[in-house]
Amino acid sequence: MFGIQGRLTLLFVVIVTLVLGISGTYAQYSLGHELEVSSQRLRQGVLTRLQTSLPSALWDLDKAKVDNIVAAEMMPPELVSIRVYDTSVGLFSGKLRNENGTIASIENDAAVGGTPVVADLAYRDSGAAGASLKPVIVGRVVVNFSRAQIDATLAAEVRRKVTEVLLLDLILVAALALSLRIVFDPLKRLRDGLFDLATRGSDEVEELPDSRHDELGEVIRGFNAIQRKVKSNIQRIREAEDEARKSAQATAKAMDDLRRTQESLLQAERLASLGGLVAGVAHEINTPVGIALTSASVLMEATEKVQAAVQDGNIKKSDITRYLETASESTRLIMNNAYRAAHLIHSFKQIAVDQVSEARRRFELRDYINEVVSSLQPKLKKTRITVSIACPPDIMLDSYPGALAQVITNLTLNCVEHAFGPDDEGRIVIGVAQQSDWIEMQVTDNGKGIPPDMLDKVFDPFVTTRRGQGGTGLGLNIVFNLIAKQFGGSITVSSVLGQGASFVLRMPCVTPTDDHILHADARLHA
């Protein structure tokens, strides 16, 4: 492909050639027209003179005069031959121009080259009285004209024009080659500089010499200024990249620290919940165990009295009757309180083991919710809040009971701590409905409700309305993570301020494996 310099040269050459070609064509046409007109005048003049001078000589049969007239008219080189014919004898006289330009007489009526023009020769005789008689045809003249002179002149003109065009093109090419170098040599250096700036390091590219004092010098100085600016920008970019790399490393380290801290807080939150459960259960067990111990002490004291009376031999029926009544009452109290303590210990043990081990097993949902709510009774007894459960029987889950206990505990205690005041009466309803292979659990309260500006952020970590009052803002975040990541389900919240809040959980009856949950989570984020 031609460069700009070659294309400009070619363009100028084509334009000049076209202009000169059009001009030469017009000049050639004008010259041909002039030659044709001149040739036509020559023919007309020759024929006119011959028709004027030949008839009288031919009438008198004066061959010498005819030959002289014909020879005189043969002077122009355009004439090839002149033949004069008499009406009676045929060829009377004739002259022929040879190839060497000499003029010779025509002895016979042979073929002659050129273009023949035939004209009649008419003789007019004036009578004695001077009256003009009717013209008499005494012969004819045949004149052969040649176009060789015209063609030679036109061909010479064409050669001259072609030579002129070629010479001008050569001069133009040479002039353009010399003149365009003034422009394109600096442009080539500028191009090479741009290429080096684009492909090589900015530190390796030297500035172009800017000693010119014309427009191209201004362009080169502008390029050098841009190059300096680019070098400065590249240096700043490198420094910024180094800073960004350091910041990214620091951010990654901070994220790792934050992740570990969050995991620690989550574990602490779960352990705190378990610790509260332990404290509440211990407090609840203290009463039935104390009653059972007191009843056992009373029974032991009554037994010792009866045993002493038997040993002394003065036992009475009334003593035995009183002892039996005391033993019966003490036994009843011991059995009832021992059963109550055993039930609390069983519920606590099952829930505590589930939360600590995080093992997966099959369990019946309604009984497990009852056990979780029973383990929360020490906390609920200090409030005026009632918890009711609406769950159909025989809903079996193959899942993680410890994680589910954590979810129910966090949702219930969240309602207790945020939806009601310390002395407010309230109601929390845990409703469950089965939909094919899924369950929908709804935890609803009739408390204060959630402000609209907080509704979209309740599941975010560290978001709480009890900052500085023991709230960490991790309870609902733990619930969201357990439902989404461990159960492969979803949770939503709705609330009207002053009319309570409702948390709706959807999860499969058979919790999918970790791989399926990861794939589903990836599709959700995609």
Short mmCIF file of C-alpha atoms in Angstrom, two decimals:
data_model
loop_
_atom_site.label_atom_id
_atom_site.label_comp_id
_atom_site.label_asym_id
_atom_site.label_seq_id
_atom_site.Cartn_x
_atom_site.Cartn_y
_atom_site.Cartn_z
CA MET A 1 0.00 0.00 0.00
CA PHE A 2 1.26 3.47 -0.92
CA GLY A 3 2.00 5.91 1.82
CA ILE A 4 0.45 9.35 1.96
CA GLN A 5 3.43 10.81 0.12
CA GLY A 6 3.12 8.28 -2.72
CA ARG A 7 -0.64 8.75 -2.92
CA LEU A 8 -0.30 12.55 -3.02
CA THR A 9 2.32 12.27 -5.76
CA LEU A 10 0.14 9.87 -7.73
CA LEU A 11 -2.87 12.14 -7.24
CA PHE A 12 -1.05 15.22 -8.48
CA VAL A 13 0.40 13.32 -11.46
CA VAL A 14 -3.05 11.98 -12.38
CA ILE A 15 -4.61 15.44 -12.07
CA VAL A 16 -1.89 17.13 -14.13
CA THR A 17 -2.04 14.34 -16.70
CA LEU A 18 -5.80 14.63 -16.96
CA VAL A 19 -5.69 18.42 -17.25
CA LEU A 20 -2.96 18.31 -19.88
CA GLY A 21 -4.71 15.44 -21.66
CA ILE A 22 -7.99 17.35 -21.78
CA SER A 23 -6.17 20.50 -22.90
CA GLY A 24 -4.18 18.59 -25.51
CA THR A 25 -7.30 16.84 -26.77
CA TYR A 26 -9.04 20.18 -27.18
CA ALA A 27 -5.96 21.66 -28.92
CA GLN A 28 -5.74 18.58 -31.15
CA TYR A 29 -9.39 18.91 -32.03
CA SER A 30 -8.96 22.64 -32.79
CA LEU A 31 -5.88 21.98 -34.89
CA GLY A 32 -7.63 19.19 -36.83
CA HIS A 33 -10.60 21.47 -37.41
CA GLU A 34 -8.36 24.28 -38.66
CA LEU A 35 -6.48 21.89 -40.94
CA GLU A 36 -9.76 20.53 -42.31
CA VAL A 37 -11.04 24.06 -42.96
CA SER A 38 -7.75 25.01 -44.61
CA SER A 39 -7.85 21.85 -46.71
CA GLN A 40 -11.42 22.59 -47.72
CA ARG A 41 -10.48 26.15 -48.74
CA LEU A 42 -7.53 24.78 -50.68
CA ARG A 43 -9.76 22.31 -52.56
CA GLN A 44 -12.34 24.97 -53.25
CA GLY A 45 -9.68 27.41 -54.49
CA VAL A 46 -7.97 24.84 -56.71
CA LEU A 47 -11.25 23.73 -58.27
CA THR A 48 -12.40 27.32 -58.76
CA ARG A 49 -9.19 28.36 -60.48
CA LEU A 50 -9.14 25.24 -62.63
CA GLN A 51 -12.79 25.71 -63.65
CA THR A 52 -11.95 29.30 -64.56
CA SER A 53 -8.70 28.85 -66.48
CA LEU A 54 -8.96 25.41 -68.07
CA PRO A 55 -12.21 25.64 -70.20
CA SER A 56 -10.86 28.20 -72.70
CA ALA A 57 -7.53 26.38 -73.11
CA LEU A 58 -9.32 23.07 -73.48
CA TRP A 59 -11.75 24.69 -76.00
CA ASP A 60 -8.78 25.78 -78.05
CA LEU A 61 -7.11 22.37 -77.51
CA ASP A 62 -4.06 24.23 -76.29
CA LYS A 63 -2.26 21.39 -74.48
CA ALA A 64 0.76 23.49 -73.55
CA LYS A 65 -1.43 26.03 -71.78
CA VAL A 66 -3.36 23.28 -70.03
CA ASP A 67 -0.10 21.69 -68.89
CA ASN A 68 1.16 25.02 -67.56
CA ILE A 69 -2.07 25.68 -65.67
CA VAL A 70 -2.05 22.18 -64.18
CA ALA A 71 1.64 22.43 -63.24
CA ALA A 72 1.03 25.77 -61.54
CA GLU A 73 -1.79 24.34 -59.42
CA MET A 74 0.37 21.35 -58.36
CA MET A 75 2.53 23.55 -56.11
CA PRO A 76 0.65 22.79 -52.82
CA PRO A 77 1.89 19.48 -51.34
CA GLU A 78 -1.67 18.40 -50.58
CA LEU A 79 -2.33 17.79 -54.32
CA VAL A 80 -1.50 14.27 -55.53
CA SER A 81 -2.61 14.61 -59.14
CA ILE A 82 -4.64 16.73 -61.57
CA ARG A 83 -6.15 15.06 -64.63
CA VAL A 84 -7.93 16.97 -67.39
CA TYR A 85 -10.29 15.02 -69.65
CA ASP A 86 -11.64 16.19 -73.01
CA THR A 87 -15.11 15.13 -74.02
CA SER A 88 -13.84 13.66 -77.26
CA VAL A 89 -10.27 12.39 -76.76
CA GLY A 90 -10.36 11.33 -73.06
CA LEU A 91 -7.28 12.16 -70.95
CA PHE A 92 -5.98 15.38 -72.34
CA SER A 93 -3.36 16.35 -69.77
CA GLY A 94 -2.32 15.37 -66.26
CA LYS A 95 0.31 15.87 -63.60
CA LEU A 96 1.26 13.47 -60.75
CA ARG A 97 3.33 14.03 -57.62
CA ASN A 98 5.78 11.20 -57.07
CA GLU A 99 6.80 9.77 -53.70
CA ASN A 100 9.99 11.86 -53.74
CA GLY A 101 7.91 15.04 -54.26
CA THR A 102 8.70 15.64 -57.94
CA ILE A 103 5.93 16.34 -60.41
CA ALA A 104 5.62 14.19 -63.55
CA SER A 105 3.16 14.01 -66.43
CA ILE A 106 0.51 11.32 -66.50
CA GLU A 107 0.73 9.34 -69.71
CA ASN A 108 -2.15 6.97 -69.10
CA ASP A 109 -5.22 6.85 -67.03
CA ALA A 110 -3.73 4.74 -64.20
CA ALA A 111 -5.05 4.59 -60.65
CA VAL A 112 -3.89 7.45 -58.43
CA GLY A 113 -3.94 7.65 -54.66
CA GLY A 114 -5.63 10.28 -52.58
CA THR A 115 -9.18 11.50 -52.47
CA PRO A 116 -10.52 12.37 -55.93
CA VAL A 117 -12.69 15.42 -56.56
CA VAL A 118 -14.43 15.68 -59.97
CA ALA A 119 -15.61 18.97 -61.54
CA ASP A 120 -17.02 19.75 -64.98
CA LEU A 121 -15.33 22.30 -67.19
CA ALA A 122 -17.85 24.59 -68.87
CA TYR A 123 -16.90 27.04 -71.62
CA ARG A 124 -18.90 30.26 -72.22
CA ASP A 125 -18.53 31.93 -75.60
CA SER A 126 -19.68 35.52 -76.10
CA GLY A 127 -21.38 36.14 -79.50
CA ALA A 128 -20.70 38.92 -82.04
CA ALA A 129 -23.30 41.06 -80.49
CA GLY A 130 -21.81 40.47 -77.06
CA ALA A 131 -24.61 38.24 -75.93
CA SER A 132 -23.73 35.43 -73.57
CA LEU A 133 -24.42 31.98 -74.92
CA LYS A 134 -25.34 28.88 -72.98
CA PRO A 135 -22.19 27.26 -71.38
CA VAL A 136 -20.83 24.21 -73.13
CA ILE A 137 -19.25 21.30 -71.19
CA VAL A 138 -15.86 20.87 -72.86
CA GLY A 139 -14.43 18.35 -70.37
CA ARG A 140 -13.88 17.55 -66.76
CA VAL A 141 -11.06 17.76 -64.30
CA VAL A 142 -10.23 15.17 -61.59
CA VAL A 143 -8.15 16.44 -58.67
CA ASN A 144 -6.75 13.95 -56.08
CA PHE A 145 -6.06 15.49 -52.69
CA SER A 146 -3.94 13.78 -49.98
CA ARG A 147 -4.58 13.85 -46.17
CA ALA A 148 -1.03 12.77 -45.39
CA GLN A 149 0.03 16.31 -44.60
CA ILE A 150 -2.89 16.78 -42.21
CA ASP A 151 -2.29 13.38 -40.55
CA ALA A 152 1.43 14.07 -40.25
CA THR A 153 0.76 17.45 -38.66
CA LEU A 154 -1.75 15.94 -36.18
CA ALA A 155 0.59 13.03 -35.34
CA ALA A 156 3.45 15.45 -34.73
CA GLU A 157 1.22 17.51 -32.46
CA VAL A 158 0.19 14.39 -30.53
CA ARG A 159 3.82 13.41 -30.07
CA ARG A 160 4.66 16.89 -28.92
CA LYS A 161 1.79 16.89 -26.39
CA VAL A 162 2.67 13.41 -25.06
CA THR A 163 6.29 14.42 -24.68
CA GLU A 164 5.20 17.60 -22.94
CA VAL A 165 2.92 15.67 -20.53
CA LEU A 166 5.60 13.10 -19.70
CA LEU A 167 8.18 15.81 -19.16
CA LEU A 168 5.83 17.79 -16.91
CA ASP A 169 4.96 14.61 -14.97
CA LEU A 170 8.63 13.86 -14.42
CA ILE A 171 9.26 17.43 -13.29
CA LEU A 172 6.19 17.25 -11.01
CA VAL A 173 7.25 13.92 -9.47
CA ALA A 174 10.73 15.23 -8.82
CA ALA A 175 9.38 18.50 -7.37
CA LEU A 176 6.88 16.71 -5.15
CA ALA A 177 9.46 14.18 -3.99
CA LEU A 178 11.73 17.01 -2.92
CA SER A 179 9.03 19.29 -1.51
CA LEU A 180 7.01 16.64 0.34
CA ARG A 181 10.11 15.44 2.14
CA ILE A 182 10.02 18.74 4.00
CA VAL A 183 6.68 17.63 5.47
CA PHE A 184 6.92 13.87 5.59
CA ASP A 185 10.40 13.42 7.03
CA PRO A 186 9.36 15.11 10.30
CA LEU A 187 6.09 13.19 10.19
CA LYS A 188 8.01 9.92 9.86
CA ARG A 189 10.09 10.82 12.89
CA LEU A 190 6.90 11.73 14.72
CA ARG A 191 5.34 8.40 13.67
CA ASP A 192 8.38 6.47 14.87
CA GLY A 193 8.27 8.35 18.14
CA LEU A 194 4.59 7.53 18.63
CA PHE A 195 5.24 3.87 17.80
CA ASP A 196 8.12 3.71 20.27
CA LEU A 197 6.01 5.45 22.90
CA ALA A 198 3.24 2.91 22.38
CA THR A 199 5.41 -0.24 22.26
CA ARG A 200 8.39 0.55 24.45
CA GLY A 201 8.76 1.82 27.96
CA SER A 202 8.26 5.55 28.34
CA ASP A 203 11.68 5.87 29.96
CA GLU A 204 13.36 4.44 26.85
CA VAL A 205 11.88 6.96 24.36
CA GLU A 206 13.85 10.13 23.73
CA GLU A 207 12.28 13.44 22.82
CA LEU A 208 12.33 14.47 19.15
CA PRO A 209 14.52 17.41 18.07
CA ASP A 210 12.37 20.54 17.91
CA SER A 211 14.71 22.99 16.17
CA ARG A 212 12.22 23.73 13.34
CA HIS A 213 10.40 27.05 13.45
CA ASP A 214 7.32 26.19 11.42
CA GLU A 215 4.02 24.38 11.94
CA LEU A 216 5.71 20.98 12.04
CA GLY A 217 8.05 22.27 14.71
CA GLU A 218 5.00 23.23 16.76
CA VAL A 219 3.60 19.71 16.27
CA ILE A 220 6.89 18.13 17.38
CA ARG A 221 7.05 20.38 20.42
CA GLY A 222 3.47 19.42 21.20
CA PHE A 223 4.40 15.73 20.88
CA ASN A 224 7.34 16.21 23.22
CA ALA A 225 5.05 17.94 25.72
CA ILE A 226 2.55 15.07 25.45
CA GLN A 227 5.38 12.58 25.89
CA ARG A 228 6.53 14.35 29.04
CA LYS A 229 2.94 14.38 30.27
CA VAL A 230 2.56 10.67 29.49
CA LYS A 231 5.77 9.89 31.35
CA SER A 232 4.52 11.86 34.31
CA ASN A 233 1.14 10.12 34.20
CA ILE A 234 2.76 6.70 33.87
CA GLN A 235 4.95 7.46 36.86
CA ARG A 236 1.91 8.55 38.88
CA ILE A 237 0.02 5.46 37.71
CA ARG A 238 2.88 3.24 38.82
CA GLU A 239 2.94 4.94 42.19
CA ALA A 240 -0.85 4.64 42.42
CA GLU A 241 -0.65 0.95 41.45
CA ASP A 242 1.93 0.37 44.16
CA GLU A 243 -0.29 2.16 46.66
CA ALA A 244 -3.33 0.25 45.42
CA ARG A 245 -1.43 -3.03 45.69
CA LYS A 246 -0.42 -2.19 49.26
CA SER A 247 -3.97 -1.07 50.04
CA ALA A 248 -5.36 -4.27 48.53
CA GLN A 249 -3.04 -6.34 50.67
CA ALA A 250 -4.00 -4.33 53.74
CA THR A 251 -7.68 -4.64 52.80
CA ALA A 252 -7.35 -8.39 52.31
CA LYS A 253 -5.68 -8.70 55.70
CA ALA A 254 -8.38 -6.51 57.25
CA MET A 255 -11.06 -8.66 55.61
CA ASP A 256 -9.45 -11.81 56.98
CA ASP A 257 -9.29 -10.23 60.42
CA LEU A 258 -12.90 -9.06 60.08
CA ARG A 259 -14.00 -12.53 58.94
CA ARG A 260 -12.26 -14.16 61.89
CA THR A 261 -13.72 -11.55 64.21
CA GLN A 262 -17.19 -12.11 62.80
CA GLU A 263 -16.84 -15.86 63.17
CA SER A 264 -15.69 -15.33 66.74
CA LEU A 265 -18.64 -13.05 67.41
CA LEU A 266 -21.02 -15.56 65.85
CA GLN A 267 -19.57 -18.34 67.98
CA ALA A 268 -19.72 -16.10 71.04
CA GLU A 269 -23.34 -15.28 70.25
CA ARG A 270 -24.23 -18.96 70.02
CA LEU A 271 -22.30 -19.78 73.20
CA ALA A 272 -23.94 -16.85 74.97
CA SER A 273 -27.32 -18.19 73.92
CA LEU A 274 -26.34 -21.63 75.19
CA GLY A 275 -25.00 -20.07 78.39
CA GLY A 276 -28.28 -18.28 78.94
CA LEU A 277 -30.07 -21.55 78.34
CA VAL A 278 -27.85 -23.27 80.92
CA ALA A 279 -28.46 -20.54 83.46
CA GLY A 280 -32.21 -20.63 82.91
CA VAL A 281 -32.39 -24.41 83.10
CA ALA A 282 -30.24 -24.42 86.22
CA HIS A 283 -32.59 -21.90 87.81
CA GLU A 284 -35.63 -23.95 86.80
CA ILE A 285 -34.14 -27.20 88.08
CA ASN A 286 -33.27 -25.59 91.43
CA THR A 287 -36.95 -25.42 92.53
CA PRO A 288 -38.01 -29.04 91.89
CA VAL A 289 -34.70 -30.35 93.24
CA GLY A 290 -35.10 -28.23 96.41
CA ILE A 291 -38.65 -29.48 96.92
CA ALA A 292 -37.54 -33.08 96.35
CA LEU A 293 -34.66 -32.63 98.82
CA THR A 294 -36.95 -31.11 101.45
CA SER A 295 -39.49 -33.92 100.98
CA ALA A 296 -36.71 -36.50 101.27
CA SER A 297 -35.50 -34.85 104.50
CA VAL A 298 -39.02 -34.90 105.97
CA LEU A 299 -39.40 -38.55 104.97
CA MET A 300 -36.01 -39.43 106.46
CA GLU A 301 -36.88 -37.64 109.72
CA ALA A 302 -40.26 -39.43 109.96
CA THR A 303 -38.57 -42.76 109.18
CA GLU A 304 -35.99 -42.18 111.96
CA LYS A 305 -38.80 -41.47 114.48
CA VAL A 306 -40.70 -44.61 113.53
CA GLN A 307 -37.50 -46.64 113.62
CA ALA A 308 -36.69 -45.28 117.13
CA ALA A 309 -40.22 -46.08 118.35
CA VAL A 310 -39.92 -49.62 116.99
CA GLN A 311 -36.60 -50.10 118.75
CA ASP A 312 -38.06 -48.78 122.06
CA GLY A 313 -41.04 -51.12 121.67
CA ASN A 314 -43.63 -48.44 122.22
CA ILE A 315 -44.78 -47.99 118.58
CA LYS A 316 -48.40 -46.93 118.24
CA LYS A 317 -50.90 -47.29 115.46
CA SER A 318 -51.26 -43.54 115.26
CA ASP A 319 -47.48 -43.22 114.73
CA ILE A 320 -47.60 -45.72 111.89
CA THR A 321 -50.62 -43.96 110.35
CA ARG A 322 -48.95 -40.53 110.59
CA TYR A 323 -45.71 -41.96 109.12
CA LEU A 324 -47.60 -43.48 106.18
CA GLU A 325 -49.30 -40.16 105.42
CA THR A 326 -45.96 -38.33 105.60
CA ALA A 327 -44.26 -40.98 103.46
CA SER A 328 -47.06 -40.89 100.87
CA GLU A 329 -46.97 -37.07 100.56
CA SER A 330 -43.18 -36.92 100.53
CA THR A 331 -43.00 -39.66 97.90
CA ARG A 332 -45.52 -37.84 95.72
CA LEU A 333 -43.61 -34.57 95.99
CA ILE A 334 -40.31 -36.29 95.30
CA MET A 335 -41.69 -38.12 92.25
CA ASN A 336 -43.41 -35.05 90.76
CA ASN A 337 -40.43 -32.75 91.19
CA ALA A 338 -37.95 -35.39 90.11
CA TYR A 339 -40.01 -35.95 86.91
CA ARG A 340 -40.12 -32.22 86.32
CA ALA A 341 -36.37 -31.91 86.78
CA ALA A 342 -35.76 -34.94 84.54
CA HIS A 343 -37.95 -33.41 81.80
CA LEU A 344 -36.05 -30.11 81.98
CA ILE A 345 -32.72 -31.92 81.93
CA HIS A 346 -33.80 -34.08 78.96
CA SER A 347 -34.93 -31.07 76.95
CA PHE A 348 -31.81 -29.12 77.80
CA LYS A 349 -29.58 -32.08 77.06
CA GLN A 350 -31.13 -32.69 73.63
CA ILE A 351 -31.03 -29.05 72.60
CA ALA A 352 -27.55 -28.48 74.03
CA VAL A 353 -26.17 -31.57 72.31
CA ASP A 354 -27.79 -30.52 69.01
CA GLN A 355 -26.33 -27.02 69.19
CA VAL A 356 -22.87 -28.20 70.12
CA SER A 357 -22.56 -31.17 67.78
CA GLU A 358 -24.41 -29.71 64.74
CA ALA A 359 -25.24 -33.30 63.73
CA ARG A 360 -27.84 -34.10 61.12
CA ARG A 361 -30.72 -36.44 61.99
CA ARG A 362 -34.41 -37.06 61.47
CA PHE A 363 -36.77 -35.50 64.02
CA GLU A 364 -40.42 -34.62 64.48
CA LEU A 365 -40.87 -30.87 64.08
CA ARG A 366 -43.71 -30.07 66.49
CA ASP A 367 -42.18 -31.92 69.48
CA TYR A 368 -38.82 -30.30 68.79
CA ILE A 369 -40.34 -26.79 68.68
CA ASN A 370 -42.05 -27.56 72.01
CA GLU A 371 -38.70 -28.60 73.51
CA VAL A 372 -37.02 -25.42 72.27
CA VAL A 373 -39.82 -23.24 73.63
CA SER A 374 -39.69 -25.17 76.96
CA SER A 375 -35.98 -24.43 77.20
CA LEU A 376 -36.84 -20.71 76.81
CA GLN A 377 -39.38 -20.73 79.65
CA PRO A 378 -36.90 -19.40 82.26
CA LYS A 379 -36.51 -16.31 80.04
CA LEU A 380 -40.20 -16.08 79.16
CA LYS A 381 -41.35 -16.43 82.78
CA LYS A 382 -39.81 -13.05 83.56
CA THR A 383 -42.05 -11.36 80.95
CA ARG A 384 -45.76 -11.06 80.23
CA ILE A 385 -45.34 -12.67 76.82
CA THR A 386 -46.95 -15.94 75.78
CA VAL A 387 -45.69 -18.21 73.03
CA SER A 388 -48.13 -20.42 71.16
CA ILE A 389 -47.29 -23.11 68.63
CA ALA A 390 -49.48 -23.99 65.65
CA CYS A 391 -47.78 -26.92 63.96
CA PRO A 392 -49.40 -30.04 62.50
CA PRO A 393 -48.16 -33.35 63.93
CA ASP A 394 -46.01 -35.89 62.11
CA ILE A 395 -43.97 -33.34 60.08
CA MET A 396 -40.62 -35.07 59.85
CA LEU A 397 -37.46 -33.20 58.94
CA ASP A 398 -34.12 -34.62 57.84
CA SER A 399 -32.01 -31.68 58.84
CA TYR A 400 -29.88 -30.05 61.53
CA PRO A 401 -31.93 -29.73 64.74
CA GLY A 402 -29.26 -27.70 66.52
CA ALA A 403 -29.24 -25.04 63.80
CA LEU A 404 -33.05 -25.00 63.78
CA ALA A 405 -33.08 -24.55 67.56
CA GLN A 406 -30.70 -21.61 67.11
CA VAL A 407 -33.07 -20.10 64.50
CA ILE A 408 -36.20 -20.50 66.66
CA THR A 409 -34.36 -19.24 69.77
CA ASN A 410 -32.98 -16.16 68.03
CA LEU A 411 -36.31 -15.26 66.40
CA THR A 412 -38.23 -15.74 69.67
CA LEU A 413 -35.75 -13.81 71.81
CA ASN A 414 -35.56 -11.09 69.14
CA CYS A 415 -39.33 -10.62 69.53
CA VAL A 416 -39.03 -10.63 73.32
CA GLU A 417 -36.22 -8.06 73.39
CA HIS A 418 -37.27 -5.72 70.57
CA ALA A 419 -41.02 -6.03 70.00
CA PHE A 420 -42.20 -5.46 73.59
CA GLY A 421 -41.35 -3.27 76.52
CA PRO A 422 -40.35 -4.74 79.90
CA ASP A 423 -43.91 -4.72 81.23
CA ASP A 424 -45.85 -5.08 77.98
CA GLU A 425 -48.21 -7.96 77.41
CA GLY A 426 -47.62 -9.71 74.13
CA ARG A 427 -48.11 -12.79 72.06
CA ILE A 428 -45.72 -14.70 69.80
CA VAL A 429 -47.13 -17.28 67.40
CA ILE A 430 -44.97 -19.93 65.73
CA GLY A 431 -46.99 -21.35 62.83
CA VAL A 432 -45.90 -24.14 60.49
CA ALA A 433 -47.45 -25.33 57.24
CA GLN A 434 -46.19 -28.09 54.95
CA GLN A 435 -46.18 -27.50 51.19
CA SER A 436 -45.18 -30.69 49.39
CA ASP A 437 -41.48 -31.19 50.18
CA TRP A 438 -41.12 -27.78 51.79
CA ILE A 439 -42.25 -26.26 55.07
CA GLU A 440 -43.14 -22.66 55.74
CA MET A 441 -42.60 -21.42 59.29
CA GLN A 442 -44.00 -18.07 60.33
CA VAL A 443 -42.93 -16.34 63.55
CA THR A 444 -45.35 -13.48 64.23
CA ASP A 445 -45.68 -11.03 67.12
CA ASN A 446 -48.10 -8.22 67.93
CA GLY A 447 -45.47 -5.85 69.23
CA LYS A 448 -44.08 -2.47 68.19
CA GLY A 449 -43.13 -3.40 64.62
CA ILE A 450 -40.00 -2.50 62.69
CA PRO A 451 -39.38 1.06 61.40
CA PRO A 452 -39.49 1.27 57.58
CA ASP A 453 -35.91 2.55 57.36
CA MET A 454 -34.71 -0.54 59.26
CA LEU A 455 -36.79 -3.11 57.42
CA ASP A 456 -34.26 -3.70 54.62
CA LYS A 457 -31.33 -3.92 57.03
CA VAL A 458 -32.58 -6.25 59.78
CA PHE A 459 -30.53 -9.19 58.46
CA ASP A 460 -27.31 -7.18 58.07
CA PRO A 461 -24.59 -7.87 60.64
CA PHE A 462 -24.19 -5.49 63.60
CA VAL A 463 -27.54 -3.77 62.94
CA THR A 464 -29.44 -3.33 66.22
CA THR A 465 -31.76 -0.87 67.92
CA ARG A 466 -30.30 -1.74 71.35
CA ARG A 467 -26.74 -0.56 70.83
CA GLY A 468 -25.11 -0.17 74.25
CA GLN A 469 -27.90 -2.16 75.94
CA GLY A 470 -26.53 -5.64 75.30
CA GLY A 471 -27.58 -5.93 71.62
CA THR A 472 -24.89 -7.15 69.20
CA GLY A 473 -26.88 -7.03 65.95
CA LEU A 474 -25.90 -10.60 65.08
CA GLY A 475 -29.03 -12.54 66.07
CA LEU A 476 -30.98 -12.10 62.83
CA ASN A 477 -27.77 -12.25 60.75
CA ILE A 478 -27.13 -15.71 62.24
CA VAL A 479 -30.70 -16.69 61.35
CA PHE A 480 -30.30 -15.47 57.76
CA ASN A 481 -26.99 -17.31 57.26
CA LEU A 482 -28.32 -20.56 58.76
CA ILE A 483 -31.48 -20.50 56.64
CA ALA A 484 -29.69 -19.60 53.39
CA LYS A 485 -26.44 -21.52 53.72
CA GLN A 486 -27.20 -24.50 55.95
CA PHE A 487 -30.84 -25.22 55.16
CA GLY A 488 -30.87 -24.00 51.53
CA GLY A 489 -34.00 -21.94 52.21
CA SER A 490 -35.07 -18.32 52.40
CA ILE A 491 -36.36 -15.86 54.98
CA THR A 492 -38.35 -12.64 54.52
CA VAL A 493 -39.74 -10.07 56.94
CA SER A 494 -42.75 -7.79 56.80
CA SER A 495 -43.93 -5.28 59.35
CA VAL A 496 -46.32 -2.40 59.94
CA LEU A 497 -45.15 0.03 62.57
CA GLY A 498 -47.25 -0.42 65.71
CA GLN A 499 -48.82 -3.66 64.46
CA GLY A 500 -46.03 -6.18 64.96
CA ALA A 501 -43.73 -8.06 62.58
CA SER A 502 -43.78 -11.37 60.74
CA PHE A 503 -40.77 -13.51 59.75
CA VAL A 504 -41.50 -16.13 57.07
CA LEU A 505 -39.06 -19.02 56.66
CA ARG A 506 -39.16 -21.49 53.75
CA MET A 507 -36.93 -24.57 53.81
CA PRO A 508 -36.97 -28.09 52.36
CA CYS A 509 -38.02 -31.02 54.54
CA VAL A 510 -34.81 -32.76 53.49
CA THR A 511 -31.91 -30.35 53.71
CA PRO A 512 -29.76 -30.57 50.55
CA THR A 513 -26.07 -31.31 50.70
CA ASP A 514 -23.47 -28.55 50.85
CA ASP A 515 -22.63 -28.83 47.12
CA HIS A 516 -26.26 -28.33 46.11
CA ILE A 517 -26.57 -25.33 48.42
CA LEU A 518 -23.40 -23.77 46.98
CA HIS A 519 -24.64 -24.26 43.41
CA ALA A 520 -28.04 -22.80 44.24
CA ASP A 521 -26.41 -19.85 46.00
CA ALA A 522 -24.17 -19.25 42.97
CA ARG A 523 -27.17 -19.30 40.61
CA LEU A 524 -29.01 -16.89 42.90
CA HIS A 525 -26.13 -14.39 42.88
CA ALA A 526 -25.61 -14.81 39.11
#
